[in-house]
Structures are given as structure tokens and as C-alpha cells.
Tab-separated table of C-alpha atoms in Angstrom:
chain	number	residue	atom	x	y	z
I	3	UNK	CA	19.665	-18.517	-3.744
I	4	UNK	CA	16.108	-19.321	-2.770
I	5	UNK	CA	14.256	-16.781	-0.624
I	6	UNK	CA	13.865	-19.083	2.390
I	7	UNK	CA	17.597	-19.876	2.375
I	8	UNK	CA	18.518	-16.185	2.265
I	9	UNK	CA	16.173	-15.502	5.175
I	10	UNK	CA	17.427	-18.439	7.255
I	11	UNK	CA	21.102	-17.684	6.574
I	12	UNK	CA	21.123	-13.883	6.753
I	13	UNK	CA	18.105	-12.700	8.740
I	14	UNK	CA	16.722	-15.255	11.161
I	15	UNK	CA	19.491	-14.688	13.738
I	16	UNK	CA	18.674	-10.966	13.834
I	17	UNK	CA	14.974	-11.674	14.318
I	18	UNK	CA	15.746	-14.063	17.184
I	19	UNK	CA	17.970	-11.391	18.736
I	20	UNK	CA	15.156	-8.839	18.457
I	21	UNK	CA	12.788	-11.251	20.178
I	22	UNK	CA	15.326	-11.476	23.011
I	23	UNK	CA	15.403	-7.696	23.466
I	24	UNK	CA	18.335	-6.688	21.286
I	25	UNK	CA	18.267	-4.138	18.480
I	26	UNK	CA	18.243	-5.632	14.997
I	27	UNK	CA	18.357	-4.304	11.458
I	28	UNK	CA	17.854	-5.915	8.066
I	29	UNK	CA	19.918	-3.993	5.522
I	30	UNK	CA	20.318	-4.692	1.844
I	31	UNK	CA	23.081	-2.904	-0.059
I	32	UNK	CA	24.162	-3.218	-3.649
I	33	UNK	CA	24.347	-1.945	-7.171
I	34	UNK	CA	21.269	-0.710	-9.011
I	35	UNK	CA	19.395	-3.658	-10.488
I	36	UNK	CA	21.133	-6.275	-8.341
I	37	UNK	CA	17.938	-7.549	-6.685
I	38	UNK	CA	17.736	-5.684	-3.368
I	39	UNK	CA	13.964	-5.101	-3.524
I	40	UNK	CA	13.379	-8.688	-4.609
I	41	UNK	CA	15.517	-9.985	-1.727
I	42	UNK	CA	13.832	-7.816	0.893
I	43	UNK	CA	10.200	-7.958	-0.250
I	44	UNK	CA	9.880	-10.742	-2.794
I	45	UNK	CA	8.720	-11.131	-6.336
I	46	UNK	CA	5.288	-9.551	-5.982
I	47	UNK	CA	6.694	-6.214	-4.759
I	48	UNK	CA	9.645	-6.257	-7.145
I	49	UNK	CA	7.211	-6.746	-10.028
I	50	UNK	CA	5.015	-3.797	-8.991
I	51	UNK	CA	2.448	-5.702	-6.944
I	52	UNK	CA	1.803	-5.641	-3.214
I	53	UNK	CA	3.527	-7.643	-0.511
I	54	UNK	CA	0.498	-9.825	0.112
I	55	UNK	CA	-0.810	-11.056	3.423
I	56	UNK	CA	0.394	-14.637	3.082
I	57	UNK	CA	4.022	-15.736	3.152
I	58	UNK	CA	4.767	-17.697	0.007
I	59	UNK	CA	7.839	-19.250	-1.604
I	60	UNK	CA	8.607	-15.910	-3.267
I	61	UNK	CA	8.208	-13.743	-0.152
I	62	UNK	CA	11.267	-11.738	0.801
I	63	UNK	CA	13.111	-11.240	4.075
I	64	UNK	CA	10.960	-8.400	5.431
I	65	UNK	CA	7.717	-10.317	4.933
I	66	UNK	CA	9.183	-13.449	6.532
I	67	UNK	CA	10.587	-11.435	9.454
I	68	UNK	CA	7.197	-9.837	10.123
I	69	UNK	CA	5.559	-13.248	10.053
I	70	UNK	CA	8.044	-14.586	12.613
I	71	UNK	CA	7.632	-11.529	14.859
I	72	UNK	CA	3.833	-11.709	14.842
I	73	UNK	CA	3.870	-15.498	15.325
I	74	UNK	CA	6.153	-15.066	18.341
I	75	UNK	CA	3.922	-12.337	19.779
I	76	UNK	CA	0.880	-14.566	19.372
I	77	UNK	CA	2.660	-17.508	21.028
I	78	UNK	CA	3.717	-15.332	23.985
I	79	UNK	CA	0.145	-14.216	24.503
I	80	UNK	CA	-1.250	-17.748	24.316
I	81	UNK	CA	1.365	-19.509	26.446
I	82	UNK	CA	2.440	-16.843	28.934
I	83	UNK	CA	-0.264	-14.189	28.815
I	84	UNK	CA	2.354	-11.630	27.734
I	85	UNK	CA	0.960	-8.792	25.609
I	86	UNK	CA	3.412	-7.563	22.951
I	87	UNK	CA	3.287	-4.188	21.213
I	88	UNK	CA	5.171	-3.033	18.147
I	89	UNK	CA	6.106	0.587	17.474
I	90	UNK	CA	7.365	2.075	14.256
């Protein structure tokens, strides 16, 4: 499946839930060599590169989720004046 389809089908609901105050987790489980790193981070990381700062066609679920979270935080600040913080 294409990366954007995997994200939309398997991850986007969890990201929306997180934005509404619920706990969320993106978990990838499978056999060695089955493509977990590629699914989660995309081709550049799976091939030994870095995740990159720009979401591309080959970006994985984690990169897309971060983009959506930061876009939502930016929109909240601009439209509502709500400051959002992220803790790891």
C-alpha cells in the first residue's frame, strides 16, 4: 500500500483522538524484514538516511503524524490564541 493510504487508514484516527485529549499510540509489529521501519518512518530512514524536514510521498506514519500535530498546534494558536506544548 502507498504510505499516505496506510497513514489515512491506520493512523489518522489516533492522531485526531490525541488532538481531542485522548491517549494514542502508533505501534508497528511484525516479522524481521517485513517493513516496519519503512512503514513508520519512510524510505529515507529505512535506507539509512534521515527523516527529513519535509513530508514527501515516501514519508512514513510517524513523520506524517508529527506534521498533523504541529499543523494543528499552529492552527489553534492562529485561530484561537491557544498555546500548545508537547512533552516527550
